Amino acid sequence: VRVRPFSPAERAQLPQASTNKFSFSADASLSSGHGTVNNRGDSHDLSGIGGGAKVAGIRKVVDVLDESVLVFDAPDAESISKYKRALLPVQAYRRFKDMRYAFDRVFHEDSEQQEVFENTTRHLIDGVLNGYNGTLFAYGATGCGKTHTISGTPEKPGIIFLTMQELYERMRELEDEKTIEISVSYLEVYNETIRDLLAKVNSNSTKTQSLHLREDSTKRITIAGLSEHHPKSMDELMELVFKGNGNRTISPTAANATSSRSHAVLQINICQRLKTADVSEDFTLATLSLIDLAGSERASATKNRGSRLIEGANINKSLLALGNCINALCDNKPKAHIPYRDSKLTRLLKFSLGGNCKTVMIACVSPSSKHYEETHNTLKYANRAKNIKTKVTKNTLNVDRHVSEYVQAIYELRQEVADLKSK
């Protein structure tokens, strides 16, 4: 779980720390002495005590205790809250939930991108290079920092850039022993249609055509017509990522000026084989998927109308289907039905959630009471998802060379001998 910092606008609405132990004042005082800022972030009338002013503010609802535990909606420690409880009826204030959640890792507001990468994605790279599939996806409400965590900025690069940097460094270390090939695909799910973010756009239309999901006899999900690219260097790979991000559907809303209106899936396929040529060859195959989910949102918070409202409805529909799949996977019922077909997003994530894959979920939450319900739902969602267990196996393929390929094998052996002699 990653807690984003307060924005400047939110920070300006935080209550100021009181210097007085008690906030009461005499009848002749011209200052009210109380009721200036509401600690729960709601607007309450304190005229029963004597101020009568309604002031809207926000407060912090997420407190990080350590690297594994956070508290949601902790009670306020200020003494005035005790007097409010004593003097006001129960209906006049909302009770604190004061709920503790334990996760594999909790990142506070000041956590750097490198720290998030080290504790979430680095071990996935180790697995991918050893033949194990890996998936990382970011989930949370709109405006909580998912795209910042995955893509980042030029000053603070996100997980995609740091992963590619680490991956190519590892490949350089192995280039003397293995031949490694990389292929990349990048797509988005927008309004329940799949689009290729790296495909060439026709001059007649501004958008690429929608693609279709296919399922073969081995239950493997494929996308017909999805383009695959083979970058030779990290710079070429990042150019493809920047191109895909530029083609992604983004629109401003009242909750987020750069709101992602689609789910983006970046897949890196890695194929390895030993350089020592033989009659039969062992290939190690693995796929690393980096997924930036669109944020769940409320129409009342985003003020969406028209097409933006339809986009929000489709986003919430696919995220609800994802939640239903997670709930079904967490149940201990044998042979329980998993509703993967309720949405194209869940069909794409079928292999990541319940198949042969190591999966990491980063839940991004806001500490502001303005996102109270969204933060609470995200934490419950993440607490449920951590109970999912997947079975991971190594992906290897043994291929016997045809007689016609023996000449190529001899050439590769001679090339290896020449490289060793030069050293």
Coordinates of C-alpha atoms in Angstrom, one line a residue:
V1 CA 0.0 0.0 0.0
R2 CA 1.3 3.5 -0.9
V3 CA 0.0 6.6 0.7
R4 CA 0.3 9.7 -1.4
P5 CA 1.2 13.1 0.1
F6 CA -1.3 15.9 0.5
S7 CA -1.6 18.3 -2.5
P8 CA -1.0 22.0 -1.8
A9 CA -4.7 22.7 -2.0
E10 CA -5.4 20.0 0.6
R11 CA -2.6 21.1 2.8
A12 CA -4.1 24.6 3.0
Q13 CA -7.3 23.0 4.4
L14 CA -5.7 21.0 7.1
P15 CA -6.6 22.2 10.7
Q16 CA -4.0 24.3 12.4
A17 CA -2.5 22.9 15.7
S18 CA -4.1 24.7 18.7
T19 CA -1.6 26.2 21.2
N20 CA -4.2 26.3 24.0
K21 CA -4.9 23.2 26.1
F22 CA -8.6 24.2 26.3
S23 CA -10.4 26.1 23.6
F24 CA -13.2 27.6 25.7
S25 CA -13.4 31.4 26.3
A26 CA -15.3 33.7 28.6
D27 CA -18.7 35.3 27.7
A28 CA -17.1 38.7 27.2
S29 CA -14.4 37.5 24.8
L30 CA -14.8 38.6 21.1
S31 CA -13.1 35.4 19.8
S32 CA -15.2 32.3 19.6
G33 CA -12.4 30.1 20.9
H34 CA -13.8 26.9 19.4
G35 CA -15.6 25.5 16.4
T36 CA -13.1 27.1 14.0
V37 CA -12.0 23.9 12.4
N38 CA -13.8 20.6 12.4
N39 CA -11.4 17.7 13.0
R40 CA -13.4 15.1 11.0
G41 CA -13.4 17.1 7.8
D42 CA -17.2 17.6 7.9
S43 CA -19.2 20.7 8.5
H44 CA -20.9 20.7 12.0
D45 CA -22.9 23.4 13.7
L46 CA -21.5 24.0 17.2
S47 CA -24.1 26.6 18.1
G48 CA -25.1 24.4 21.1
I49 CA -21.8 25.3 22.7
G50 CA -21.5 28.8 21.4
G51 CA -19.7 29.6 18.0
G52 CA -22.4 28.8 15.5
A53 CA -20.0 28.8 12.6
K54 CA -20.0 26.1 9.9
V55 CA -16.5 25.5 8.6
A56 CA -15.5 22.9 6.1
G57 CA -12.0 21.4 6.4
I58 CA -10.1 18.1 6.0
R59 CA -8.1 15.9 8.2
K60 CA -5.7 13.0 7.9
V61 CA -7.4 9.7 7.9
V62 CA -4.4 7.4 7.2
D63 CA -1.6 7.0 9.7
V64 CA 1.4 4.7 8.9
L65 CA 2.6 3.0 12.0
D66 CA 5.5 1.0 10.5
E67 CA 6.6 -0.7 7.3
S68 CA 3.7 -3.2 7.6
V69 CA 0.8 -1.6 9.5
L70 CA -1.3 1.4 9.0
V71 CA -4.3 2.8 10.9
F72 CA -7.4 4.1 9.1
D73 CA -9.5 6.8 10.7
A74 CA -7.6 7.0 14.0
P75 CA -9.3 9.0 16.8
D76 CA -8.1 12.6 17.3
A77 CA -5.8 13.0 20.2
E78 CA -6.7 16.6 20.9
S79 CA -8.5 17.3 24.2
I80 CA -11.3 19.3 22.6
S81 CA -12.6 16.1 21.0
K82 CA -13.2 14.6 24.4
Y83 CA -15.4 17.6 25.3
K84 CA -17.3 17.4 22.1
R85 CA -18.2 13.8 22.9
A86 CA -19.2 14.7 26.4
L87 CA -21.4 17.7 25.5
L88 CA -22.8 16.7 22.1
P89 CA -25.3 13.9 21.4
V90 CA -24.0 10.9 19.5
Q91 CA -25.8 12.0 16.4
A92 CA -23.8 15.2 16.2
Y93 CA -20.5 13.6 15.4
R94 CA -19.3 10.5 13.5
R95 CA -17.6 7.8 15.4
F96 CA -14.0 7.0 14.4
K97 CA -13.5 3.6 12.7
D98 CA -9.9 3.2 14.1
M99 CA -9.1 0.2 11.9
R100 CA -5.7 -1.4 11.6
Y101 CA -4.5 -3.1 8.4
A102 CA -1.4 -5.2 8.0
F103 CA 0.2 -5.6 4.5
D104 CA 3.4 -7.0 3.1
R105 CA 4.7 -3.4 2.8
V106 CA 3.3 0.1 3.6
F107 CA 4.9 3.2 2.0
H108 CA 4.4 6.5 3.8
E109 CA 3.9 9.9 2.1
D110 CA 7.6 10.7 1.8
S111 CA 8.6 7.4 0.1
E112 CA 10.7 7.7 -3.0
Q113 CA 10.0 5.9 -6.3
Q114 CA 13.3 3.9 -5.9
E115 CA 12.1 2.6 -2.5
V116 CA 8.8 1.5 -4.0
F117 CA 10.6 -0.3 -6.8
E118 CA 13.1 -2.0 -4.6
N119 CA 10.3 -3.5 -2.4
T120 CA 7.8 -4.4 -5.0
T121 CA 9.2 -5.1 -8.5
R122 CA 12.9 -6.0 -8.2
H123 CA 12.2 -9.6 -7.1
L124 CA 9.8 -10.0 -10.0
I125 CA 12.8 -9.3 -12.4
D126 CA 14.7 -12.1 -10.7
G127 CA 11.8 -14.4 -11.3
V128 CA 11.3 -13.4 -14.9
L129 CA 15.0 -14.0 -15.8
N130 CA 14.6 -17.5 -14.2
G131 CA 11.5 -18.3 -16.3
Y132 CA 8.6 -17.3 -14.0
N133 CA 5.9 -14.9 -15.1
G134 CA 5.4 -11.7 -13.2
T135 CA 2.6 -9.1 -12.9
L136 CA 2.5 -5.8 -11.1
F137 CA -0.7 -3.6 -11.1
A138 CA -1.6 -0.4 -9.4
Y139 CA -5.2 0.0 -8.0
G140 CA -6.9 2.9 -6.2
A141 CA -9.4 5.7 -6.6
T142 CA -8.9 8.5 -9.1
G143 CA -6.2 11.0 -8.2
C144 CA -4.4 8.7 -5.7
G145 CA -1.1 8.4 -7.6
K146 CA -1.4 5.2 -9.6
T147 CA 0.0 6.6 -12.9
H148 CA 2.7 8.5 -10.9
T149 CA 3.8 5.2 -9.3
I150 CA 3.8 3.2 -12.6
S151 CA 5.0 5.9 -15.1
G152 CA 6.4 8.7 -13.0
T153 CA 7.8 11.9 -14.3
P154 CA 11.1 12.9 -15.9
E155 CA 12.4 14.1 -12.5
K156 CA 11.0 11.1 -10.6
P157 CA 10.8 8.1 -13.0
G158 CA 8.3 5.4 -12.1
I159 CA 8.4 1.6 -11.9
I160 CA 8.4 1.1 -15.8
F161 CA 11.6 3.1 -16.2
L162 CA 13.3 1.6 -13.2
T163 CA 12.3 -1.9 -14.2
M164 CA 13.6 -1.5 -17.7
Q165 CA 16.9 -0.1 -16.4
E166 CA 17.3 -3.0 -14.0
L167 CA 16.3 -5.6 -16.7
Y168 CA 18.9 -4.4 -19.2
E169 CA 21.6 -4.3 -16.6
R170 CA 20.9 -7.9 -15.8
M171 CA 20.8 -8.8 -19.4
R172 CA 24.3 -7.3 -20.0
E173 CA 25.6 -9.4 -17.1
L174 CA 24.2 -12.6 -18.9
E175 CA 25.1 -11.8 -22.5
D176 CA 28.3 -13.9 -22.4
E177 CA 26.3 -17.0 -21.4
K178 CA 22.9 -16.6 -23.0
T179 CA 21.1 -15.2 -26.0
I180 CA 18.2 -13.1 -24.8
E181 CA 15.4 -11.7 -27.0
I182 CA 12.8 -9.2 -25.9
S183 CA 9.4 -8.4 -27.4
V184 CA 7.0 -5.6 -26.2
S185 CA 3.3 -5.0 -26.6
Y186 CA 1.2 -2.1 -25.1
L187 CA -2.6 -1.9 -25.0
E188 CA -5.4 -0.2 -23.3
V189 CA -9.0 -1.2 -22.3
Y190 CA -11.2 1.8 -23.0
N191 CA -15.0 1.5 -22.6
E192 CA -14.7 -2.3 -22.8
T193 CA -12.8 -2.1 -26.1
I194 CA -9.1 -3.1 -26.6
R195 CA -6.8 -0.7 -28.4
D196 CA -3.2 -1.2 -29.5
L197 CA -1.2 1.8 -28.2
L198 CA 1.8 1.1 -30.4
A199 CA -0.1 0.5 -33.7
K200 CA 0.2 3.0 -36.5
V201 CA -2.9 5.2 -36.8
N202 CA -4.6 5.4 -40.2
S203 CA -4.7 8.8 -41.8
N204 CA -8.5 8.5 -42.1
S205 CA -9.1 8.1 -38.3
T206 CA -7.5 9.5 -35.2
K207 CA -7.9 6.3 -33.2
T208 CA -6.7 2.7 -33.8
Q209 CA -9.3 0.0 -34.5
S210 CA -10.5 -2.2 -31.6
L211 CA -9.0 -5.6 -31.1
H212 CA -10.7 -8.9 -30.1
L213 CA -9.8 -11.4 -27.4
R214 CA -9.2 -15.0 -28.4
E215 CA -8.9 -18.1 -26.3
D216 CA -7.1 -21.2 -27.7
S217 CA -7.4 -24.9 -26.9
T218 CA -4.9 -24.5 -24.0
K219 CA -7.1 -21.8 -22.4
R220 CA -4.5 -19.2 -23.2
I221 CA -5.8 -15.7 -23.8
T222 CA -4.4 -13.9 -26.9
I223 CA -5.4 -10.7 -28.6
A224 CA -5.8 -10.9 -32.4
G225 CA -3.9 -8.2 -34.3
L226 CA -1.8 -6.9 -31.3
S227 CA 1.5 -5.7 -32.6
E228 CA 4.8 -6.9 -31.1
H229 CA 8.0 -4.8 -31.2
H230 CA 11.6 -5.9 -30.7
P231 CA 13.6 -3.1 -29.2
K232 CA 17.4 -3.5 -29.4
S233 CA 18.2 -1.2 -26.5
M234 CA 16.7 0.5 -23.5
D235 CA 16.3 3.8 -25.3
E236 CA 14.3 2.1 -28.1
L237 CA 12.1 0.4 -25.4
M238 CA 11.5 3.7 -23.6
E239 CA 10.6 5.4 -26.9
L240 CA 7.9 2.7 -27.4
V241 CA 6.6 3.3 -23.8
F242 CA 6.5 7.1 -24.3
K243 CA 4.7 6.6 -27.6
G244 CA 2.1 4.4 -25.9
N245 CA 1.6 6.8 -23.1
G246 CA 1.0 9.6 -25.6
N247 CA -1.7 7.5 -27.3
R248 CA -3.5 6.6 -24.1
T249 CA -6.9 8.2 -23.4
I250 CA -6.6 10.9 -20.7
S251 CA -9.2 13.6 -19.8
P252 CA -9.5 16.1 -17.0
T253 CA -12.1 15.7 -14.3
A254 CA -13.0 17.7 -11.1
A255 CA -11.0 15.1 -9.1
N256 CA -7.9 14.8 -11.2
A257 CA -6.6 17.1 -14.0
T258 CA -4.8 14.2 -15.8
S259 CA -7.2 11.4 -15.1
S260 CA -6.6 8.1 -16.9
R261 CA -9.7 7.0 -18.7
S262 CA -8.5 3.5 -19.6
H263 CA -6.6 0.5 -18.1
A264 CA -3.1 0.2 -19.7
V265 CA -1.3 -3.1 -20.0
L266 CA 2.5 -3.2 -20.9
Q267 CA 3.9 -6.7 -21.5
I268 CA 7.5 -7.6 -21.9
N269 CA 8.2 -11.1 -23.2
I270 CA 11.6 -12.5 -22.6
C271 CA 13.1 -15.6 -24.4
Q272 CA 16.4 -17.0 -23.3
R273 CA 18.7 -19.8 -24.5
L274 CA 22.2 -20.9 -23.8
K275 CA 24.9 -19.8 -26.4
T276 CA 26.4 -23.3 -26.4
A277 CA 24.8 -24.9 -29.5
D278 CA 23.5 -28.5 -29.2
V279 CA 21.3 -30.9 -31.1
S280 CA 18.5 -29.9 -28.7
E281 CA 18.0 -26.5 -27.2
D282 CA 16.3 -25.4 -24.0
F283 CA 14.4 -22.1 -24.2
T284 CA 13.3 -20.2 -21.0
L285 CA 10.2 -18.1 -21.6
A286 CA 8.6 -15.5 -19.3
T287 CA 6.3 -12.5 -19.4
L288 CA 6.4 -9.4 -17.2
S289 CA 3.2 -7.4 -17.2
L290 CA 3.0 -3.8 -15.8
I291 CA -0.6 -2.7 -15.4
D292 CA -1.9 0.8 -14.6
L293 CA -5.6 0.5 -13.8
A294 CA -8.0 3.5 -14.2
G295 CA -9.2 4.8 -10.9
S296 CA -12.6 4.0 -9.4
E297 CA -14.6 7.2 -9.2
R298 CA -17.9 8.7 -8.1
A299 CA -19.8 10.9 -10.5
S300 CA -20.6 13.3 -7.6
A301 CA -16.9 13.8 -6.9
T302 CA -15.6 14.0 -10.5
K303 CA -18.6 16.2 -11.8
N304 CA -18.6 14.1 -15.0
R305 CA -21.2 14.5 -17.6
G306 CA -21.8 13.0 -21.1
S307 CA -19.0 10.8 -22.4
R308 CA -17.0 11.3 -19.2
L309 CA -19.9 9.8 -17.3
I310 CA -20.1 6.8 -19.6
E311 CA -16.3 6.3 -19.2
G312 CA -16.6 6.4 -15.5
A313 CA -19.4 3.8 -15.5
N314 CA -17.4 1.4 -17.7
I315 CA -14.3 1.9 -15.4
N316 CA -16.4 1.1 -12.3
K317 CA -18.0 -1.9 -14.1
S318 CA -14.6 -3.5 -14.9
L319 CA -13.2 -2.8 -11.4
L320 CA -16.3 -4.3 -9.9
A321 CA -15.8 -7.4 -12.0
L322 CA -12.2 -7.5 -10.8
G323 CA -13.4 -7.3 -7.2
N324 CA -15.8 -10.2 -7.8
C325 CA -13.0 -12.3 -9.2
I326 CA -10.8 -11.5 -6.2
N327 CA -13.6 -12.4 -3.8
A328 CA -14.2 -15.7 -5.6
L329 CA -10.5 -16.6 -5.6
C330 CA -10.3 -15.9 -1.8
D331 CA -13.1 -18.3 -1.0
N332 CA -12.0 -21.8 0.0
K333 CA -14.8 -23.5 -1.9
P334 CA -13.5 -26.2 -4.2
K335 CA -14.1 -25.7 -7.9
A336 CA -15.8 -22.3 -7.3
H337 CA -16.8 -20.4 -10.4
I338 CA -14.5 -17.4 -11.1
P339 CA -16.4 -14.8 -13.2
Y340 CA -13.5 -13.8 -15.5
R341 CA -15.9 -13.3 -18.4
D342 CA -17.7 -10.4 -16.8
S343 CA -15.2 -7.9 -18.2
K344 CA -12.4 -7.8 -20.7
L345 CA -10.1 -6.5 -18.0
T346 CA -10.6 -9.6 -15.9
R347 CA -10.1 -11.9 -18.9
L348 CA -6.8 -10.2 -19.6
L349 CA -5.8 -10.6 -15.9
K350 CA -7.0 -14.2 -15.7
F351 CA -3.5 -15.6 -15.9
S352 CA -2.1 -13.0 -13.4
L353 CA -4.8 -13.5 -10.7
G354 CA -5.3 -17.3 -10.7
G355 CA -2.7 -18.8 -13.0
N356 CA 1.0 -19.4 -13.3
C357 CA 2.3 -16.0 -12.2
K358 CA 3.9 -14.1 -9.4
T359 CA 1.7 -11.1 -8.8
V360 CA 2.2 -7.8 -6.9
M361 CA -0.6 -5.3 -6.2
I362 CA 0.1 -1.7 -5.2
A363 CA -2.9 -0.1 -3.6
C364 CA -2.6 3.7 -3.8
V365 CA -4.6 5.7 -1.2
S366 CA -5.1 9.3 -0.3
P367 CA -4.6 10.5 3.3
S368 CA -7.3 13.2 2.9
S369 CA -10.8 12.9 4.5
K370 CA -12.2 14.2 1.2
H371 CA -11.5 10.6 -0.2
Y372 CA -12.8 8.9 3.0
E373 CA -15.0 6.3 1.5
E374 CA -12.7 5.6 -1.5
T375 CA -9.7 5.1 0.8
H376 CA -11.7 2.8 3.0
N377 CA -12.9 0.7 0.1
T378 CA -9.4 0.4 -1.4
L379 CA -7.9 -0.8 1.9
K380 CA -10.7 -3.4 2.2
Y381 CA -10.0 -4.4 -1.4
A382 CA -6.3 -4.8 -0.8
N383 CA -6.8 -6.6 2.5
R384 CA -8.9 -9.2 0.6
A385 CA -6.6 -9.5 -2.4
K386 CA -3.6 -10.4 -0.2
N387 CA -5.2 -13.8 0.6
I388 CA -5.0 -15.0 -3.1
K389 CA -2.5 -17.8 -3.7
T390 CA -1.1 -18.7 -7.1
K391 CA 0.9 -21.7 -8.2
V392 CA 4.1 -20.8 -10.1
T393 CA 6.0 -23.1 -12.4
K394 CA 9.1 -22.5 -14.5
N395 CA 8.4 -22.0 -18.3
T396 CA 10.9 -24.0 -20.3
L397 CA 10.6 -25.4 -23.8
N398 CA 12.9 -28.1 -25.3
V399 CA 13.3 -27.9 -29.1
D400 CA 15.2 -30.5 -31.2
R401 CA 17.1 -29.0 -34.1
H402 CA 16.3 -30.1 -37.6
V403 CA 19.2 -31.6 -39.7
S404 CA 19.1 -28.4 -41.8
E405 CA 19.9 -26.3 -38.8
Y406 CA 23.2 -28.1 -38.0
V407 CA 25.2 -25.7 -40.1
Q408 CA 23.8 -22.8 -38.0
A409 CA 24.8 -24.7 -34.8
I410 CA 28.3 -25.2 -36.1
Y411 CA 28.6 -21.5 -36.9
E412 CA 27.4 -20.5 -33.5
L413 CA 30.0 -22.9 -31.8
R414 CA 32.8 -21.4 -33.9
Q415 CA 31.7 -17.9 -33.1
E416 CA 31.8 -18.8 -29.4
V417 CA 35.3 -20.3 -29.7
A418 CA 36.4 -17.1 -31.4
D419 CA 34.9 -14.9 -28.7
L420 CA 36.7 -17.0 -26.0
K421 CA 40.0 -16.8 -27.8
S422 CA 39.7 -13.0 -28.1
K423 CA 39.4 -12.8 -24.3

